PDB file of C-alpha atoms in Angstrom:
ATOM      1  CA  UNK A 627     -36.280 -30.220  90.831  1.00 47.00           C
ATOM      2  CA  UNK A 628     -35.590 -33.680  89.349  1.00 47.00           C
ATOM      3  CA  UNK A 629     -37.839 -36.683  90.023  1.00 50.00           C
ATOM      4  CA  UNK A 630     -36.213 -40.074  90.313  1.00 48.00           C
ATOM      5  CA  UNK A 631     -37.782 -43.367  89.195  1.00 49.00           C
ATOM      6  CA  UNK A 632     -39.339 -45.643  91.770  1.00 48.00           C
ATOM      7  CA  UNK A 633     -36.546 -48.191  91.620  1.00 47.00           C
ATOM      8  CA  UNK A 634     -33.986 -45.455  92.093  1.00 48.00           C
ATOM      9  CA  UNK A 635     -35.816 -43.624  94.833  1.00 47.00           C
ATOM     10  CA  UNK A 636     -33.611 -42.829  97.782  1.00 46.00           C
ATOM     11  CA  UNK A 637     -34.979 -43.268 101.219  1.00 45.00           C
ATOM     12  CA  UNK A 638     -33.778 -41.390 104.194  1.00 46.00           C
ATOM     13  CA  UNK A 639     -33.734 -44.473 106.366  1.00 46.00           C
ATOM     14  CA  UNK A 640     -31.534 -46.379 103.832  1.00 48.00           C
ATOM     15  CA  UNK A 641     -28.875 -43.725 103.900  1.00 45.00           C
ATOM     16  CA  UNK A 642     -26.625 -44.355 106.789  1.00 44.00           C
ATOM     17  CA  UNK A 643     -24.392 -41.367 106.165  1.00 54.00           C
ATOM     18  CA  UNK A 644     -24.766 -37.943 104.515  1.00 67.00           C
ATOM     19  CA  UNK A 645     -23.880 -37.545 100.807  1.00 73.00           C
ATOM     20  CA  UNK A 646     -21.556 -34.855  99.560  1.00 81.00           C
ATOM     21  CA  UNK A 647     -22.542 -32.251  96.992  1.00 80.00           C
ATOM     22  CA  UNK A 648     -20.358 -33.888  94.347  1.00 80.00           C
ATOM     23  CA  UNK A 649     -22.019 -37.259  94.828  1.00 83.00           C
ATOM     24  CA  UNK A 650     -25.456 -35.670  94.638  1.00 83.00           C
ATOM     25  CA  UNK A 651     -24.493 -33.898  91.385  1.00 82.00           C
ATOM     26  CA  UNK A 652     -23.252 -37.153  89.831  1.00 85.00           C
ATOM     27  CA  UNK A 653     -26.391 -38.996  90.828  1.00 86.00           C
ATOM     28  CA  UNK A 654     -28.618 -36.296  89.361  1.00 86.00           C
ATOM     29  CA  UNK A 655     -26.629 -36.290  86.115  1.00 85.00           C
ATOM     30  CA  UNK A 656     -26.878 -40.096  85.782  1.00 86.00           C
ATOM     31  CA  UNK A 657     -30.597 -39.941  86.384  1.00 84.00           C
ATOM     32  CA  UNK A 658     -31.027 -37.208  83.795  1.00 83.00           C
ATOM     33  CA  UNK A 659     -29.082 -39.238  81.193  1.00 84.00           C
ATOM     34  CA  UNK A 660     -31.236 -42.309  81.773  1.00 83.00           C
ATOM     35  CA  UNK A 661     -34.394 -40.241  81.351  1.00 82.00           C
ATOM     36  CA  UNK A 662     -33.146 -38.779  78.069  1.00 78.00           C
ATOM     37  CA  UNK A 663     -32.151 -42.240  76.789  1.00 78.00           C
ATOM     38  CA  UNK A 664     -35.651 -43.461  77.536  1.00 69.00           C
ATOM     39  CA  UNK A 665     -37.037 -40.616  75.454  1.00 67.00           C
ATOM     40  CA  UNK A 666     -34.773 -41.583  72.489  1.00 57.00           C
ATOM     41  CA  UNK A 667     -32.565 -38.534  72.487  1.00 51.00           C
ATOM     42  CA  UNK A 668     -28.875 -38.290  73.159  1.00 48.00           C
ATOM     43  CA  UNK A 669     -27.562 -36.074  75.883  1.00 47.00           C
ATOM     44  CA  UNK A 670     -24.227 -34.412  75.489  1.00 51.00           C
ATOM     45  CA  UNK A 671     -21.954 -34.464  78.437  1.00 54.00           C
ATOM     46  CA  UNK A 672     -19.625 -31.578  79.141  1.00 57.00           C
ATOM     47  CA  UNK A 673     -16.821 -34.099  79.441  1.00 63.00           C
ATOM     48  CA  UNK A 674     -17.478 -35.860  76.065  1.00 63.00           C
ATOM     49  CA  UNK A 675     -16.914 -34.107  72.673  1.00 70.00           C
ATOM     50  CA  UNK A 676     -19.913 -33.224  70.495  1.00 71.00           C
ATOM     51  CA  UNK A 677     -20.364 -35.629  67.563  1.00 76.00           C
ATOM     52  CA  UNK A 678     -22.372 -34.665  64.477  1.00 78.00           C
ATOM     53  CA  UNK A 679     -23.782 -37.150  61.974  1.00 77.00           C
ATOM     54  CA  UNK A 680     -21.963 -37.439  58.641  1.00 80.00           C
ATOM     55  CA  UNK A 681     -23.740 -35.975  55.625  1.00 80.00           C
ATOM     56  CA  UNK A 682     -23.725 -37.474  52.127  1.00 79.00           C
ATOM     57  CA  UNK A 683     -22.924 -34.612  49.670  1.00 73.00           C
ATOM     58  CA  UNK A 684     -23.193 -36.858  46.613  1.00 72.00           C
ATOM     59  CA  UNK A 685     -20.594 -37.005  43.822  1.00 66.00           C
ATOM     60  CA  UNK A 686     -17.861 -34.408  44.142  1.00 66.00           C
ATOM     61  CA  UNK A 687     -15.521 -33.451  41.320  1.00 64.00           C
ATOM     62  CA  UNK A 688     -12.253 -35.309  41.480  1.00 63.00           C
ATOM     63  CA  UNK A 689      -9.938 -33.228  43.587  1.00 66.00           C
ATOM     64  CA  UNK A 690      -6.406 -32.387  42.532  1.00 72.00           C
ATOM     65  CA  UNK A 691      -5.106 -33.222  46.003  1.00 76.00           C
ATOM     66  CA  UNK A 692      -6.135 -36.448  47.730  1.00 77.00           C
ATOM     67  CA  UNK A 693      -5.262 -37.571  51.217  1.00 80.00           C
ATOM     68  CA  UNK A 694      -5.035 -41.196  52.247  1.00 81.00           C
ATOM     69  CA  UNK A 695      -4.233 -41.479  55.878  1.00 79.00           C
ATOM     70  CA  UNK A 696      -1.169 -39.379  56.521  1.00 82.00           C
ATOM     71  CA  UNK A 697      -0.123 -39.273  52.840  1.00 83.00           C
ATOM     72  CA  UNK A 698      -1.231 -36.420  50.560  1.00 80.00           C
ATOM     73  CA  UNK A 699      -0.861 -36.874  46.810  1.00 79.00           C
ATOM     74  CA  UNK A 700      -1.068 -34.371  43.956  1.00 76.00           C
ATOM     75  CA  UNK A 701      -2.574 -35.614  40.698  1.00 73.00           C
ATOM     76  CA  UNK A 702      -0.502 -34.071  37.899  1.00 71.00           C
ATOM     77  CA  UNK A 703      -2.990 -35.208  35.260  1.00 71.00           C
ATOM     78  CA  UNK A 704      -5.583 -32.737  36.557  1.00 72.00           C
ATOM     79  CA  UNK A 705      -3.287 -29.712  36.558  1.00 75.00           C
ATOM     80  CA  UNK A 706      -3.367 -29.249  32.748  1.00 76.00           C
ATOM     81  CA  UNK A 707      -6.415 -29.342  30.510  1.00 80.00           C
ATOM     82  CA  UNK A 708      -6.617 -32.383  28.257  1.00 81.00           C
ATOM     83  CA  UNK A 709      -6.734 -30.258  25.093  1.00 84.00           C
ATOM     84  CA  UNK A 710      -3.646 -28.296  26.134  1.00 84.00           C
ATOM     85  CA  UNK A 711      -1.883 -31.519  27.032  1.00 80.00           C
ATOM     86  CA  UNK A 712      -2.577 -33.017  23.591  1.00 83.00           C
ATOM     87  CA  UNK A 713      -1.249 -29.854  21.930  1.00 81.00           C
ATOM     88  CA  UNK A 714       1.872 -29.949  24.082  1.00 79.00           C
ATOM     89  CA  UNK A 715       2.551 -33.580  23.233  1.00 82.00           C
ATOM     90  CA  UNK A 716       2.012 -33.053  19.499  1.00 83.00           C
ATOM     91  CA  UNK A 717       4.629 -31.833  17.024  1.00 83.00           C
ATOM     92  CA  UNK A 718       4.818 -28.048  16.893  1.00 77.00           C
ATOM     93  CA  UNK A 719       6.229 -26.077  14.012  1.00 80.00           C
ATOM     94  CA  UNK A 720       8.634 -23.366  15.153  1.00 83.00           C
ATOM     95  CA  UNK A 721       8.489 -20.255  12.972  1.00 84.00           C
ATOM     96  CA  UNK A 722      10.813 -17.308  12.829  1.00 88.00           C
ATOM     97  CA  UNK A 723       8.899 -14.198  13.990  1.00 89.00           C
ATOM     98  CA  UNK A 724      10.854 -11.962  11.607  1.00 92.00           C
ATOM     99  CA  UNK A 725      10.033 -14.219   8.658  1.00 89.00           C
ATOM    100  CA  UNK A 726       6.384 -14.393   9.708  1.00 88.00           C
ATOM    101  CA  UNK A 727       6.192 -10.599   9.948  1.00 90.00           C
ATOM    102  CA  UNK A 728       7.808 -10.118   6.544  1.00 89.00           C
ATOM    103  CA  UNK A 729       5.473 -12.688   4.981  1.00 88.00           C
ATOM    104  CA  UNK A 730       2.479 -10.907   6.509  1.00 86.00           C
ATOM    105  CA  UNK A 731       3.665  -7.627   5.026  1.00 86.00           C
ATOM    106  CA  UNK A 732       4.152  -9.251   1.626  1.00 86.00           C
ATOM    107  CA  UNK A 733       0.650 -10.700   1.743  1.00 83.00           C
ATOM    108  CA  UNK A 734      -0.672  -7.260   2.633  1.00 83.00           C
ATOM    109  CA  UNK A 735       1.113  -5.710  -0.341  1.00 85.00           C
ATOM    110  CA  UNK A 736       0.010  -8.486  -2.690  1.00 87.00           C
ATOM    111  CA  UNK A 737      -3.173  -6.581  -3.561  1.00 89.00           C
ATOM    112  CA  UNK A 738      -4.098  -2.924  -3.947  1.00 88.00           C
ATOM    113  CA  UNK A 739      -6.746  -3.150  -1.224  1.00 85.00           C
ATOM    114  CA  UNK A 740     -10.512  -3.270  -1.111  1.00 85.00           C
ATOM    115  CA  UNK A 741     -10.775   0.344  -2.322  1.00 87.00           C
ATOM    116  CA  UNK A 742      -9.214  -0.772  -5.624  1.00 88.00           C
ATOM    117  CA  UNK A 743     -11.155  -4.034  -5.970  1.00 88.00           C
ATOM    118  CA  UNK A 744      -8.193  -6.062  -4.603  1.00 88.00           C
ATOM    119  CA  UNK A 745      -6.215  -5.756  -7.813  1.00 90.00           C
ATOM    120  CA  UNK A 746      -3.268  -8.172  -7.734  1.00 92.00           C
ATOM    121  CA  UNK A 747       0.324  -7.141  -8.154  1.00 90.00           C
ATOM    122  CA  UNK A 748       1.415  -6.943 -11.784  1.00 91.00           C
ATOM    123  CA  UNK A 749       3.089 -10.086 -13.091  1.00 90.00           C
ATOM    124  CA  UNK A 750       5.171  -8.671 -15.903  1.00 90.00           C
ATOM    125  CA  UNK A 751       5.470 -10.967 -18.909  1.00 91.00           C
ATOM    126  CA  UNK A 752       6.912 -10.190 -22.359  1.00 91.00           C
ATOM    127  CA  UNK A 753       3.404 -10.080 -23.827  1.00 89.00           C
ATOM    128  CA  UNK A 754       2.155  -7.708 -21.123  1.00 90.00           C
ATOM    129  CA  UNK A 755       5.197  -5.459 -21.529  1.00 90.00           C
ATOM    130  CA  UNK A 756       4.540  -5.110 -25.279  1.00 89.00           C
ATOM    131  CA  UNK A 757       0.876  -4.358 -24.647  1.00 89.00           C
ATOM    132  CA  UNK A 758       1.780  -1.648 -22.118  1.00 89.00           C
ATOM    133  CA  UNK A 759       4.224  -0.071 -24.563  1.00 87.00           C
ATOM    134  CA  UNK A 760       1.537  -0.139 -27.226  1.00 86.00           C
ATOM    135  CA  UNK A 761      -0.917   1.586 -24.895  1.00 86.00           C
ATOM    136  CA  UNK A 762       1.650   4.290 -24.243  1.00 85.00           C
ATOM    137  CA  UNK A 763       1.909   4.899 -28.009  1.00 83.00           C
ATOM    138  CA  UNK A 764      -1.842   4.790 -28.624  1.00 83.00           C
ATOM    139  CA  UNK A 765      -1.798   8.292 -30.115  1.00 81.00           C
ATOM    140  CA  UNK A 766       0.220   6.861 -33.030  1.00 79.00           C
ATOM    141  CA  UNK A 767      -2.403   4.237 -33.722  1.00 79.00           C
ATOM    142  CA  UNK A 768      -5.112   6.864 -33.998  1.00 77.00           C
ATOM    143  CA  UNK A 769      -3.630  10.336 -34.717  1.00 75.00           C
ATOM    144  CA  UNK A 770      -7.056  11.916 -35.011  1.00 80.00           C
ATOM    145  CA  UNK A 771      -7.879  11.132 -31.399  1.00 81.00           C
ATOM    146  CA  UNK A 772      -6.170  12.974 -28.546  1.00 82.00           C
ATOM    147  CA  UNK A 773      -5.302  11.091 -25.368  1.00 80.00           C
ATOM    148  CA  UNK A 774      -4.315  12.477 -22.005  1.00 80.00           C
ATOM    149  CA  UNK A 775      -0.613  12.283 -21.366  1.00 77.00           C
ATOM    150  CA  UNK A 776       0.346   9.924 -18.578  1.00 73.00           C
ATOM    151  CA  UNK A 777       2.184  11.418 -15.595  1.00 70.00           C
ATOM    152  CA  UNK A 778       3.561   8.080 -14.473  1.00 70.00           C
ATOM    153  CA  UNK A 779       7.322   7.692 -14.761  1.00 72.00           C
ATOM    154  CA  UNK A 780       7.087   3.931 -15.023  1.00 75.00           C
ATOM    155  CA  UNK A 781       5.399   2.199 -17.928  1.00 78.00           C
ATOM    156  CA  UNK A 782       4.460  -0.752 -15.729  1.00 86.00           C
ATOM    157  CA  UNK A 783       1.771  -0.155 -13.063  1.00 87.00           C
ATOM    158  CA  UNK A 784       2.295  -1.661  -9.632  1.00 88.00           C
ATOM    159  CA  UNK A 785      -1.127  -3.335  -9.622  1.00 90.00           C
ATOM    160  CA  UNK A 786      -2.997  -4.406 -12.734  1.00 90.00           C
ATOM    161  CA  UNK A 787      -5.066  -7.199 -14.190  1.00 90.00           C
ATOM    162  CA  UNK A 788      -5.827  -8.177 -17.768  1.00 87.00           C
ATOM    163  CA  UNK A 789      -9.454  -8.892 -18.566  1.00 85.00           C
ATOM    164  CA  UNK A 790     -11.526  -9.958 -21.544  1.00 82.00           C
ATOM    165  CA  UNK A 791     -14.608  -8.114 -22.748  1.00 81.00           C
ATOM    166  CA  UNK A 792     -17.523 -10.487 -23.239  1.00 82.00           C
ATOM    167  CA  UNK A 793     -20.341  -9.402 -25.514  1.00 81.00           C
ATOM    168  CA  UNK A 794     -23.828  -9.338 -24.103  1.00 82.00           C
ATOM    169  CA  UNK A 795     -26.634 -11.481 -25.504  1.00 81.00           C
ATOM    170  CA  UNK A 796     -28.503  -8.382 -26.723  1.00 84.00           C
ATOM    171  CA  UNK A 797     -25.705  -7.157 -29.009  1.00 80.00           C
ATOM    172  CA  UNK A 798     -26.216  -7.557 -32.742  1.00 81.00           C
ATOM    173  CA  UNK A 799     -24.113 -10.129 -34.570  1.00 76.00           C
ATOM    174  CA  UNK A 800     -22.301  -7.621 -36.778  1.00 77.00           C
ATOM    175  CA  UNK A 801     -20.968  -5.786 -33.694  1.00 77.00           C
ATOM    176  CA  UNK A 802     -19.229  -8.907 -32.481  1.00 80.00           C
ATOM    177  CA  UNK A 803     -15.791 -10.160 -33.435  1.00 79.00           C
ATOM    178  CA  UNK A 804     -15.646 -13.568 -35.034  1.00 80.00           C
ATOM    179  CA  UNK A 805     -13.710 -16.222 -33.188  1.00 81.00           C
ATOM    180  CA  UNK A 806     -11.190 -16.566 -36.029  1.00 82.00           C
ATOM    181  CA  UNK A 807     -10.480 -12.830 -35.851  1.00 81.00           C
ATOM    182  CA  UNK A 808      -9.963 -12.762 -32.092  1.00 83.00           C
ATOM    183  CA  UNK A 809      -6.393 -12.277 -30.887  1.00 85.00           C
ATOM    184  CA  UNK A 810      -4.741 -12.921 -27.559  1.00 83.00           C
ATOM    185  CA  UNK A 811      -2.892  -9.606 -27.152  1.00 85.00           C
ATOM    186  CA  UNK A 812      -3.222  -6.010 -28.300  1.00 83.00           C
ATOM    187  CA  UNK A 813      -0.094  -6.282 -30.439  1.00 86.00           C
ATOM    188  CA  UNK A 814      -1.573  -9.186 -32.368  1.00 87.00           C
ATOM    189  CA  UNK A 815      -4.774  -7.204 -32.950  1.00 85.00           C
ATOM    190  CA  UNK A 816      -2.853  -4.178 -34.248  1.00 84.00           C
ATOM    191  CA  UNK A 817      -0.766  -6.346 -36.574  1.00 85.00           C
ATOM    192  CA  UNK A 818      -3.891  -8.059 -37.879  1.00 85.00           C
ATOM    193  CA  UNK A 819      -5.519  -4.697 -38.586  1.00 81.00           C
ATOM    194  CA  UNK A 820      -2.354  -3.506 -40.329  1.00 81.00           C
ATOM    195  CA  UNK A 821      -2.359  -6.517 -42.622  1.00 81.00           C
ATOM    196  CA  UNK A 822      -5.909  -5.737 -43.662  1.00 80.00           C
ATOM    197  CA  UNK A 823      -5.605  -1.949 -43.993  1.00 82.00           C
ATOM    198  CA  UNK A 824      -1.903  -1.335 -44.761  1.00 83.00           C
ATOM    199  CA  UNK A 825      -2.130   2.157 -43.242  1.00 83.00           C
ATOM    200  CA  UNK A 826       1.176   2.058 -41.373  1.00 82.00           C
ATOM    201  CA  UNK A 827       3.057   0.551 -44.300  1.00 84.00           C
ATOM    202  CA  UNK A 828       1.802   3.294 -46.597  1.00 85.00           C
ATOM    203  CA  UNK A 829       2.754   5.956 -44.073  1.00 84.00           C
ATOM    204  CA  UNK A 830       6.194   4.444 -43.652  1.00 83.00           C
ATOM    205  CA  UNK A 831       6.748   4.431 -47.432  1.00 81.00           C
ATOM    206  CA  UNK A 832       5.774   8.094 -47.641  1.00 81.00           C
ATOM    207  CA  UNK A 833       8.206   9.052 -44.876  1.00 79.00           C
ATOM    208  CA  UNK A 834      11.002   7.026 -46.415  1.00 73.00           C
ATOM    209  CA  UNK A 835      10.370   8.567 -49.819  1.00 68.00           C
ATOM    210  CA  UNK A 836      10.438  12.113 -48.461  1.00 72.00           C
ATOM    211  CA  UNK A 837      13.651  11.476 -46.570  1.00 69.00           C
ATOM    212  CA  UNK A 838      15.313   9.886 -49.582  1.00 63.00           C
ATOM    213  CA  UNK A 839      14.317  12.703 -51.921  1.00 62.00           C
ATOM    214  CA  UNK A 840      15.424  15.262 -49.390  1.00 57.00           C
ATOM    215  CA  UNK A 841      18.864  13.768 -49.054  1.00 67.00           C
ATOM    216  CA  UNK A 842      19.352  13.555 -52.815  1.00 68.00           C
ATOM    217  CA  UNK A 843      18.242  17.127 -53.376  1.00 69.00           C
ATOM    218  CA  UNK A 844      20.509  18.377 -50.609  1.00 66.00           C
ATOM    219  CA  UNK A 845      23.472  16.517 -52.141  1.00 73.00           C
ATOM    220  CA  UNK A 846      22.832  17.998 -55.556  1.00 78.00           C
ATOM    221  CA  UNK A 847      22.579  21.508 -54.108  1.00 70.00           C
ATOM    222  CA  UNK A 848      25.828  21.005 -52.240  1.00 72.00           C
ATOM    223  CA  UNK A 849      27.615  19.915 -55.421  1.00 79.00           C
ATOM    224  CA  UNK A 850      26.302  22.969 -57.255  1.00 81.00           C
ATOM    225  CA  UNK A 851      27.577  25.263 -54.516  1.00 76.00           C
ATOM    226  CA  UNK A 852      31.000  23.674 -54.700  1.00 78.00           C
ATOM    227  CA  UNK A 853      31.189  24.220 -58.432  1.00 79.00           C
ATOM    228  CA  UNK A 854      30.489  27.880 -57.928  1.00 75.00           C
ATOM    229  CA  UNK A 855      33.181  28.113 -55.269  1.00 69.00           C
ATOM    230  CA  UNK A 856      30.933  29.099 -52.431  1.00 56.00           C
ATOM    231  CA  UNK A 857      31.739  26.027 -50.363  1.00 50.00           C
ATOM    232  CA  UNK A 858      35.341  25.318 -49.485  1.00 51.00           C
ATOM    233  CA  UNK A 859      36.387  21.832 -48.484  1.00 52.00           C
ATOM    234  CA  UNK A 860      38.156  21.631 -45.119  1.00 46.00           C
TER     235      UNK A 860
END
């Protein structure tokens, strides 16, 4: 049951003719809307669409696609990251993958590995070659000492490094080598020792003397055999 205001009250004596059900429904609906408007609330009509208030979500990240009216635009600047864009616009060096792979393999073979203290590949120089040959003939330098025979077929190792022995501060002065007596290579040290001792020169003279006397004695014996007729000339 709906109550009507006093100024909208309908009196039976004012109505000259009967109202239809449709008219009564419209009148009741109008009265209900006026009552709701007086209360400060909006009433939705089945004939009018429902309208919701717009919300303010705050700042939203710039969208890639924007629509203005009936036109939709795509912002190409937001498709690629700024760092990737700067790399794409910069100058890029093109490298051959085969050359890069071979260089990587060469760098890997440049040292003997961490198990061998990263020894570098041997850089063969004339001085190093002479020192390696001298090490191979070390039994000649000291005949009284026996060294293990090397099984390596090559005189030059694949990886090697030349170092210098530095005396400790606790060593006595007479166990050190004076700076004027220090040499750069093993060959120079051996030659310097030979000049002071003369051991190899003396040994060479003895060998030469024995060979010379042997040849002369053999020649004399051959001449004696010929005189006796035991040796016939061809």
